[in-house]
PDB file of C-alpha atoms in Angstrom:
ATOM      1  CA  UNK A  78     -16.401 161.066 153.154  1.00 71.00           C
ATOM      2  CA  UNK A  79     -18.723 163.666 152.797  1.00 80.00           C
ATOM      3  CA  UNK A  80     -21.663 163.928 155.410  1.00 87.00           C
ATOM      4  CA  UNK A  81     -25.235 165.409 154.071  1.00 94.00           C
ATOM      5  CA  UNK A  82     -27.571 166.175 156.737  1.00 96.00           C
ATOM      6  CA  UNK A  83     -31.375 167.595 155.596  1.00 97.00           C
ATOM      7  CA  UNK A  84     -33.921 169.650 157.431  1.00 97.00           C
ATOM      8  CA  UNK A  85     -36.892 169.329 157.608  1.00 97.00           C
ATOM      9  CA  UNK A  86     -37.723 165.516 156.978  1.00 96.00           C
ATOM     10  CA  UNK A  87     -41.552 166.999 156.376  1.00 97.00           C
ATOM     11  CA  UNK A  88     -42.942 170.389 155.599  1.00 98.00           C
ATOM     12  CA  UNK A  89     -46.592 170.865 154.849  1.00 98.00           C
ATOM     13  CA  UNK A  90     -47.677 174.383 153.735  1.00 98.00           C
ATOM     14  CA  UNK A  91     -50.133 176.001 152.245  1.00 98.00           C
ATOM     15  CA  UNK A  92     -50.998 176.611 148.383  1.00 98.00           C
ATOM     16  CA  UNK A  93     -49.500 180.192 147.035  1.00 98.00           C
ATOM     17  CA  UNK A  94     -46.904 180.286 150.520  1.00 98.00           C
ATOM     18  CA  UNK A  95     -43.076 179.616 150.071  1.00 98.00           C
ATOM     19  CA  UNK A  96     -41.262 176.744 151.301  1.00 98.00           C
ATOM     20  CA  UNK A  97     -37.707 176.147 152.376  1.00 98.00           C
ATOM     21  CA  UNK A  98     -35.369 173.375 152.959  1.00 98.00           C
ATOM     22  CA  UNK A  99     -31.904 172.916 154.029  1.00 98.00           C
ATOM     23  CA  UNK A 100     -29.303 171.059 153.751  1.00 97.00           C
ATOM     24  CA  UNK A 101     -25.556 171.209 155.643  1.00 97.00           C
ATOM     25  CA  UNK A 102     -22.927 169.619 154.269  1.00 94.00           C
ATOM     26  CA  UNK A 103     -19.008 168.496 155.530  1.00 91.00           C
ATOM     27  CA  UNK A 104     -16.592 168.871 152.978  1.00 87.00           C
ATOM     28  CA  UNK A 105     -14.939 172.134 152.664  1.00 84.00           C
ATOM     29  CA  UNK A 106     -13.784 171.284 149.245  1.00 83.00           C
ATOM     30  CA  UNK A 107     -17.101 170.519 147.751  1.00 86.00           C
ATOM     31  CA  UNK A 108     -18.276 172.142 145.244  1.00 86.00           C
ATOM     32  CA  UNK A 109     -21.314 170.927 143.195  1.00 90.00           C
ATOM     33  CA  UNK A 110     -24.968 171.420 144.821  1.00 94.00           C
ATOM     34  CA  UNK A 111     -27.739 169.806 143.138  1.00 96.00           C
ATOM     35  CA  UNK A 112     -31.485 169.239 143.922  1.00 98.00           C
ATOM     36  CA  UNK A 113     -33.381 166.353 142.938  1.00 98.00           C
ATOM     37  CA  UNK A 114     -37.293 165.998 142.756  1.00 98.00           C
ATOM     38  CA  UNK A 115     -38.676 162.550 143.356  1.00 97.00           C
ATOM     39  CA  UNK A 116     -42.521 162.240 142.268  1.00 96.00           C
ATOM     40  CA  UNK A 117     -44.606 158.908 144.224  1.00 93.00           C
ATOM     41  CA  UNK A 118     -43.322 156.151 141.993  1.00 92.00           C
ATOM     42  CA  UNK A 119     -40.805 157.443 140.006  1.00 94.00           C
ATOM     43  CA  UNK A 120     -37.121 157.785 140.186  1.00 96.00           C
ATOM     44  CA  UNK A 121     -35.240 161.550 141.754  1.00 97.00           C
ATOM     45  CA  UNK A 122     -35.016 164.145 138.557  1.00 97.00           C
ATOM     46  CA  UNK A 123     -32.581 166.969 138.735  1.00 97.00           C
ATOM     47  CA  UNK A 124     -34.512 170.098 139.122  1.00 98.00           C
ATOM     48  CA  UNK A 125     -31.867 172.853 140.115  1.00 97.00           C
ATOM     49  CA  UNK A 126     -28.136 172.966 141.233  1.00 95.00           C
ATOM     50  CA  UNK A 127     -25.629 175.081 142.316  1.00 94.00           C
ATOM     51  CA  UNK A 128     -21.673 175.671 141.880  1.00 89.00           C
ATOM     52  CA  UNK A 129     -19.202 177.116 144.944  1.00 80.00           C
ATOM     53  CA  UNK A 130     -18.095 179.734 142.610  1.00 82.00           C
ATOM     54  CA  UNK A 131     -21.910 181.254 142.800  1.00 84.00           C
ATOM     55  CA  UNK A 132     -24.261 182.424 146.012  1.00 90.00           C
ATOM     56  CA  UNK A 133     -27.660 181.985 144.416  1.00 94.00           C
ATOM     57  CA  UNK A 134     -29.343 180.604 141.051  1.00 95.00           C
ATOM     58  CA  UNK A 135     -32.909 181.052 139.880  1.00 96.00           C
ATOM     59  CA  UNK A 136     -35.446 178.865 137.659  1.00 95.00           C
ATOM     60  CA  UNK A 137     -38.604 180.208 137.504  1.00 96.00           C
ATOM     61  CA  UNK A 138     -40.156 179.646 141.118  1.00 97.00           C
ATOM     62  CA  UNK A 139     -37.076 177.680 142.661  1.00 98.00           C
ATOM     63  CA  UNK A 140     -34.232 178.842 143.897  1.00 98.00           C
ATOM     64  CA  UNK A 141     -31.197 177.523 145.288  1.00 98.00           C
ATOM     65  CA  UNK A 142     -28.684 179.772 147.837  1.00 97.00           C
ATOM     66  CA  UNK A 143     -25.259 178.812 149.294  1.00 95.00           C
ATOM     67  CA  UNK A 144     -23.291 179.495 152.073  1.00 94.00           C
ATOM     68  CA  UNK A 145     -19.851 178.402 152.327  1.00 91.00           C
ATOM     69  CA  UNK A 146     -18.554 179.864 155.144  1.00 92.00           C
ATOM     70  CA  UNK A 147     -21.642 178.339 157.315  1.00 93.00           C
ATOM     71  CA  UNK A 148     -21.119 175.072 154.593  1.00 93.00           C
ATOM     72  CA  UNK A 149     -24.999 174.855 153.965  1.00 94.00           C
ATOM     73  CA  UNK A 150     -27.509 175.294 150.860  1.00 97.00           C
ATOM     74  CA  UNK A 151     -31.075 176.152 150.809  1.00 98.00           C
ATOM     75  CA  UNK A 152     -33.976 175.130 148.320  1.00 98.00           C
ATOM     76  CA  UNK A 153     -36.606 177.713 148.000  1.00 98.00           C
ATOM     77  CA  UNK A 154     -39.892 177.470 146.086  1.00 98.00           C
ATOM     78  CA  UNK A 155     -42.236 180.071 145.902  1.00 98.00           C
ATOM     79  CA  UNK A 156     -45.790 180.383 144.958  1.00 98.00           C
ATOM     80  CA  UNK A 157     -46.227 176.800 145.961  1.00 98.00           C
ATOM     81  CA  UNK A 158     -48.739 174.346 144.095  1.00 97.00           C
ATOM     82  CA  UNK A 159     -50.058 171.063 144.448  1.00 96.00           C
ATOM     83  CA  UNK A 160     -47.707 169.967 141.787  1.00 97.00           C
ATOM     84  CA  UNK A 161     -44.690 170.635 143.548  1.00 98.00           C
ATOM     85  CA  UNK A 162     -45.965 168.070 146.631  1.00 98.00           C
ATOM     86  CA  UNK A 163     -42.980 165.476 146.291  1.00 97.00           C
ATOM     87  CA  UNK A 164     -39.827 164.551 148.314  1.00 97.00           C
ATOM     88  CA  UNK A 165     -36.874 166.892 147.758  1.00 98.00           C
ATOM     89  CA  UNK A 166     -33.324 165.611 147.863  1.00 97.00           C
ATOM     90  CA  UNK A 167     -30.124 167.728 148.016  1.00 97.00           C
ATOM     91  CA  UNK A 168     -26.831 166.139 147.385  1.00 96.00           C
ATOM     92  CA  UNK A 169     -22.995 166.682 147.475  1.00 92.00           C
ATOM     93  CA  UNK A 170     -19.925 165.320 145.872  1.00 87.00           C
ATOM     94  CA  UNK A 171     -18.121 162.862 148.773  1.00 78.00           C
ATOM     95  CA  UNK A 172     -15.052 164.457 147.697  1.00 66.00           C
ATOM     96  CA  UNK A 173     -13.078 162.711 150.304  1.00 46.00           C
ATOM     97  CA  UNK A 174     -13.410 159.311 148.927  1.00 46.00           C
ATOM     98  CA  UNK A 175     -11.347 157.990 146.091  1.00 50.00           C
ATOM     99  CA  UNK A 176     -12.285 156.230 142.644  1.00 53.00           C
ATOM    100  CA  UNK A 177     -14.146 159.478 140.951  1.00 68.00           C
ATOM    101  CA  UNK A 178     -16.948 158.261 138.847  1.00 70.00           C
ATOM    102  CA  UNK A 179     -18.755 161.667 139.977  1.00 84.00           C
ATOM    103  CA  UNK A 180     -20.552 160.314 143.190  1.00 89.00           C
ATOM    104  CA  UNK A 181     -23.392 161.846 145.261  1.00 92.00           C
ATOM    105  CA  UNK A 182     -23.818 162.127 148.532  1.00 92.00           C
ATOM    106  CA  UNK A 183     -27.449 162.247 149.053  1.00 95.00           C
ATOM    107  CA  UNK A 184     -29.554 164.077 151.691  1.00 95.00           C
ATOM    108  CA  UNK A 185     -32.022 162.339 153.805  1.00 95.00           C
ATOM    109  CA  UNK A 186     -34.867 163.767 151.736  1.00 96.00           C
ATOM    110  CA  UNK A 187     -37.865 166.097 152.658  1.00 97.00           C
ATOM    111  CA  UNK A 188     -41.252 165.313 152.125  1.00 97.00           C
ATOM    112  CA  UNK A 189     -43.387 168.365 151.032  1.00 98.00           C
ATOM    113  CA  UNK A 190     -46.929 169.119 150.824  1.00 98.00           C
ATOM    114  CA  UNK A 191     -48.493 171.650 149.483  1.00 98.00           C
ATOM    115  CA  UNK A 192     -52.591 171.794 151.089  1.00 96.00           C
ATOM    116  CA  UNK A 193     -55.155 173.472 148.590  1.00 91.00           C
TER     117      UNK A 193
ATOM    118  CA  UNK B 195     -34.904 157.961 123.550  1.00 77.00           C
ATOM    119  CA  UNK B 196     -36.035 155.622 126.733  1.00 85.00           C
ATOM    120  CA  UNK B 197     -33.318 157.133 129.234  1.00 95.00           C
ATOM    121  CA  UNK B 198     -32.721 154.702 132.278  1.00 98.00           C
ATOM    122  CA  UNK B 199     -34.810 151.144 132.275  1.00 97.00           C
ATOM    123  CA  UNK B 200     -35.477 149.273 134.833  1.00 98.00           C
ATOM    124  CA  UNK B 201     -36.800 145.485 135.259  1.00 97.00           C
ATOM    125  CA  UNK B 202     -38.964 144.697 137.037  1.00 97.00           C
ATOM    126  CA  UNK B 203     -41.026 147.144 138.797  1.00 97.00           C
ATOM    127  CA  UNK B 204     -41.772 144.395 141.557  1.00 97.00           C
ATOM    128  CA  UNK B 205     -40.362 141.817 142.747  1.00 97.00           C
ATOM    129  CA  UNK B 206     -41.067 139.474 145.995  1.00 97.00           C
ATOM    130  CA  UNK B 207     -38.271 136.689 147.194  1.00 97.00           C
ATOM    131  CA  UNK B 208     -38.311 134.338 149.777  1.00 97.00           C
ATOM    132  CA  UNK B 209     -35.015 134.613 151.981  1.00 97.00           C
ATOM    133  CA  UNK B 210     -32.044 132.878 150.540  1.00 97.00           C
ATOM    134  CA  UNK B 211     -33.304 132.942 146.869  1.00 97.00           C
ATOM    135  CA  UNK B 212     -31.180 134.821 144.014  1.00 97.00           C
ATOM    136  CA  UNK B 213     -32.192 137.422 141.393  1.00 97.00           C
ATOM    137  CA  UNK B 214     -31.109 140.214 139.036  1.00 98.00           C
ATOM    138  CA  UNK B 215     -32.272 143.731 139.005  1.00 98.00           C
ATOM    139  CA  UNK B 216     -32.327 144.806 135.111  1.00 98.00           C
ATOM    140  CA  UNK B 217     -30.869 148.618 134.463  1.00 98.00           C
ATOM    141  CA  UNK B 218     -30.516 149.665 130.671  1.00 98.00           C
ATOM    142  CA  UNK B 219     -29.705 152.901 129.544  1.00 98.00           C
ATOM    143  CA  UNK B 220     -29.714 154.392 126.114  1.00 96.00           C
ATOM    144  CA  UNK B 221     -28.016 157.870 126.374  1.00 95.00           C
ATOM    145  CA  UNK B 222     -24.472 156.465 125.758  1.00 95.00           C
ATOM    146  CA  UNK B 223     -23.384 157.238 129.394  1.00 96.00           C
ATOM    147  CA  UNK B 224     -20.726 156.409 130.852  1.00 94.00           C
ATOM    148  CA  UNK B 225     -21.113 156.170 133.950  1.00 95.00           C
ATOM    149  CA  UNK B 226     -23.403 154.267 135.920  1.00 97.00           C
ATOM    150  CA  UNK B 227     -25.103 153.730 139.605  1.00 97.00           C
ATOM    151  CA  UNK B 228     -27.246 151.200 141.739  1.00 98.00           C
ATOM    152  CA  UNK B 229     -28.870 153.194 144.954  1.00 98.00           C
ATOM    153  CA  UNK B 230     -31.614 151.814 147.390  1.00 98.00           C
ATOM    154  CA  UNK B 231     -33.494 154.109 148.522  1.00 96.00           C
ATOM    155  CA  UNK B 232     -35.038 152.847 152.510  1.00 93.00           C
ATOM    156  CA  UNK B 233     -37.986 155.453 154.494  1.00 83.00           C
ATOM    157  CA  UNK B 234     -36.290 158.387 155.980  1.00 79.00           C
ATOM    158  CA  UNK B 235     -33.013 157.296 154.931  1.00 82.00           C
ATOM    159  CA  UNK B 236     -32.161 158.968 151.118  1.00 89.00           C
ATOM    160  CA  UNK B 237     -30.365 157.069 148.589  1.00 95.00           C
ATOM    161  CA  UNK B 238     -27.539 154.784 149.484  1.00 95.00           C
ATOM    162  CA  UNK B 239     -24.884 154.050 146.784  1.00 95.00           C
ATOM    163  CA  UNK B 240     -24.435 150.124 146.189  1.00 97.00           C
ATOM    164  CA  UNK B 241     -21.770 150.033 143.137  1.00 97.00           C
ATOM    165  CA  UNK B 242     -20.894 152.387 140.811  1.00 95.00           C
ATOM    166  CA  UNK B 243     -18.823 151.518 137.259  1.00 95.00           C
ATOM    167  CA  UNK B 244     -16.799 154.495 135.064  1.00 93.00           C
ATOM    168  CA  UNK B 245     -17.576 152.478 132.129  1.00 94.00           C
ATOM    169  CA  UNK B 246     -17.514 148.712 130.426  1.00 95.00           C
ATOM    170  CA  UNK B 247     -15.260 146.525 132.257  1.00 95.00           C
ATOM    171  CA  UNK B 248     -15.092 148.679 135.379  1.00 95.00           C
ATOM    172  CA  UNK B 249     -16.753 148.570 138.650  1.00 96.00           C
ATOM    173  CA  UNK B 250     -16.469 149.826 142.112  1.00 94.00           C
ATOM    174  CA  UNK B 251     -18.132 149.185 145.671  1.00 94.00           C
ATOM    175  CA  UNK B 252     -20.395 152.303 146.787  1.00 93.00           C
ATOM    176  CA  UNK B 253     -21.263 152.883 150.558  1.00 91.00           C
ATOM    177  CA  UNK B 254     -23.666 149.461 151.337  1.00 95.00           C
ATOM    178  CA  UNK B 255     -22.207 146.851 148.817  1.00 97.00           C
ATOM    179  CA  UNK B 256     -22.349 143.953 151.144  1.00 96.00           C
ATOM    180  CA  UNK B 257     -24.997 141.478 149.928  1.00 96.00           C
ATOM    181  CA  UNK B 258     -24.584 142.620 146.520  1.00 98.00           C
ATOM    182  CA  UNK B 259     -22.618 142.063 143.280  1.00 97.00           C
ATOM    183  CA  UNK B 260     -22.600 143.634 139.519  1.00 98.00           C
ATOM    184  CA  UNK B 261     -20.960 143.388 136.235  1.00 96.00           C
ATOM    185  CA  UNK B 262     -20.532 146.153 133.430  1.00 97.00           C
ATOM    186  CA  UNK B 263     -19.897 144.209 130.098  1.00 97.00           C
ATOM    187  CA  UNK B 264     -21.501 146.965 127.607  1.00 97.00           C
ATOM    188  CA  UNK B 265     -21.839 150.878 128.036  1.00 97.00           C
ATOM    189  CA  UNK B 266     -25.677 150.259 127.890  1.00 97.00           C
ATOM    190  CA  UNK B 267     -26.051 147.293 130.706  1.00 98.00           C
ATOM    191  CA  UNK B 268     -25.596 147.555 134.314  1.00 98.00           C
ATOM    192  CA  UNK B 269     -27.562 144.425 136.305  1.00 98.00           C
ATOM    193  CA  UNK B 270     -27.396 144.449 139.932  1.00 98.00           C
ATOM    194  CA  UNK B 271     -27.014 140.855 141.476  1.00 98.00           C
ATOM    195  CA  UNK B 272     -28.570 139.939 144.787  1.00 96.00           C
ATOM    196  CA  UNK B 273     -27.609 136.316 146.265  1.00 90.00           C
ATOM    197  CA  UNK B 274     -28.839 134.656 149.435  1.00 94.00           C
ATOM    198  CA  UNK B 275     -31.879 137.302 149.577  1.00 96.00           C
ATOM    199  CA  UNK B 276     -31.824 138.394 152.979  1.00 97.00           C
ATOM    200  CA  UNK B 277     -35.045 140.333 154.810  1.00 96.00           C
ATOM    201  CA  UNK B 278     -32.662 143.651 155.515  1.00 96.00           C
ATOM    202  CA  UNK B 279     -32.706 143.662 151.078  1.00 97.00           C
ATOM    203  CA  UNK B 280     -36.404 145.082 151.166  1.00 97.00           C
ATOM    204  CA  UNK B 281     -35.540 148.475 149.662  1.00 97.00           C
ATOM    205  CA  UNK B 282     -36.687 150.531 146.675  1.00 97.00           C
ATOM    206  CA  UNK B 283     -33.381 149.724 143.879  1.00 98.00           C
ATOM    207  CA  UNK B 284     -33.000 152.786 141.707  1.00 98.00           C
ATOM    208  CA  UNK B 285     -30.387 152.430 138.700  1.00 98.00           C
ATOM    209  CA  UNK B 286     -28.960 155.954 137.436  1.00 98.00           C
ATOM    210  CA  UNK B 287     -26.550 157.020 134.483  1.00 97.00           C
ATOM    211  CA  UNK B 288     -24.470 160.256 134.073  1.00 95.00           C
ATOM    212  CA  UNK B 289     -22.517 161.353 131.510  1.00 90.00           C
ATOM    213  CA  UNK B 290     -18.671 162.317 131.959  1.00 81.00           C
ATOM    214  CA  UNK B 291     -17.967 165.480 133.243  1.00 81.00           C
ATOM    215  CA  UNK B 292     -21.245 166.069 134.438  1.00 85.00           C
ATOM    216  CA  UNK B 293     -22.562 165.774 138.078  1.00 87.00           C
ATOM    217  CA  UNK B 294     -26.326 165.152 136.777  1.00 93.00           C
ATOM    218  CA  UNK B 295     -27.493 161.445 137.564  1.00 96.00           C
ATOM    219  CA  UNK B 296     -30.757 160.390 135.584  1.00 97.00           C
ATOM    220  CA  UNK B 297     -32.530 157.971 137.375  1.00 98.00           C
ATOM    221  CA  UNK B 298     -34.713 155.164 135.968  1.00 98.00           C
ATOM    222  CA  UNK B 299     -38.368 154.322 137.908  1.00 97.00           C
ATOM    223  CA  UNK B 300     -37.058 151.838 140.352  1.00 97.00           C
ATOM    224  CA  UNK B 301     -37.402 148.485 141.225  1.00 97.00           C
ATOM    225  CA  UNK B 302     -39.517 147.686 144.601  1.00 97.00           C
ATOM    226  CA  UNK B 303     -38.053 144.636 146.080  1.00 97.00           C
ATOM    227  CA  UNK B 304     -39.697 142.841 148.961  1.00 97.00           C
ATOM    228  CA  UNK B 305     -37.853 139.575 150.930  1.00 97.00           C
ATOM    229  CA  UNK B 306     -39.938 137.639 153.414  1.00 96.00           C
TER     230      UNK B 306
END
């Protein structure tokens, strides 16, 4: 199955600077990268993903790139603010195992905080 | 629209006692999920069902059992509570043909 591995497990930076986190992933044949946003307290909400057919997607202040050949995909916020202080997941289908029912494979999750 | 439900928000057990984790969705999804989500270690998929009738084991369904009889309800069963069960339980729903999981507030479950 597929194997998601997420760096850093914390990042702490300062308001207005950029952040980035990364994720590697297994599966050559994957080819749906999302992002998930988890608040304190509340359940992971989709905030940006990312198809193999494209190398980068924009939303505003978050980004999302992908390398194929190197098999890894970046989350990249910019103009950070307190608001976006919350633990970031990245995910990929585990294309290898059977069943469908469109699983994720979820990252380990990063913890960001962004210091007034 | 509510989205994803879950009941109850907290929940302690003494080892070997039973429950049911609640999930309730009112999108008309499909397809639905049961994840625990432990400190430094993500989500972890549980079960999984494609619709009514239909389930499947996930990556850590030991311990754990479900049942899918309406598109709506998806409980999660937990029997013989066990200490290693302490987890955050987050229930999520998806339509077909789309990768995008929506994820109800979670259920924090303590066993001691």
């Amino acid at each position: 199955g597929e194997n998601v591995e997420q760096h850093p497990s914390t990042l702490s930076v300062q308001e207005g600077d950029s952040a980035v986190i990364k994720c590697t992933y297994s599966d050559s044949a994957s080819n749906y990268f999302p992002w998930y946003k988890q608040e304190l307290g509340k359940g992971p909400q989709l905030i940006i993903d990312i198809r193999s057919n494209v190398g980068e997607k924009k939303d505003q202040r978050i980004a999302v790139t992908l390398n194929k050949t190197a098999k890894h995909f970046s989350l990249h916020i910019t103009e950070t603010q307190p608001e976006d202080s919350a633990v970031y997941f990245c995910a990929a289908p585990p294309w290898g195992l059977t069943g469908g029912g469109n699983k994720l494979t979820f990252g380990t999750g990063t913890q960001l905080k962004v210091e007034l | 629209n509510a989205g994803v439900t879950q009941t109850p928000k907290f929940r302690i057990l003494k080892i070997g006692q039973s429950m049911t984790l609640q999930c309730t969705q009112d999108m008309n999804h499909n397809y639905m999920y049961w994840y625990r989500q432990d400190p430094g270690m993500g989500l972890k998929l549980i079960y999984y069902s494609v619709g009514a009738g239909i389930t499947d084991k996930g990556e850590v369904p030991n311990g754990y059992n479900v049942s899918r009889s309406t598109t709506e309800d998806f409980p999660l069963r937990l029997e013989l509570a066990a200490p290693s069960q302490t987890s955050v339980y987050f229930c999520a729903s998806s339509p077909p043909g789309s990768y995008e999981q929506y994820f109800g507030p979670g259920t924090r479950l303590t066993v001691t």
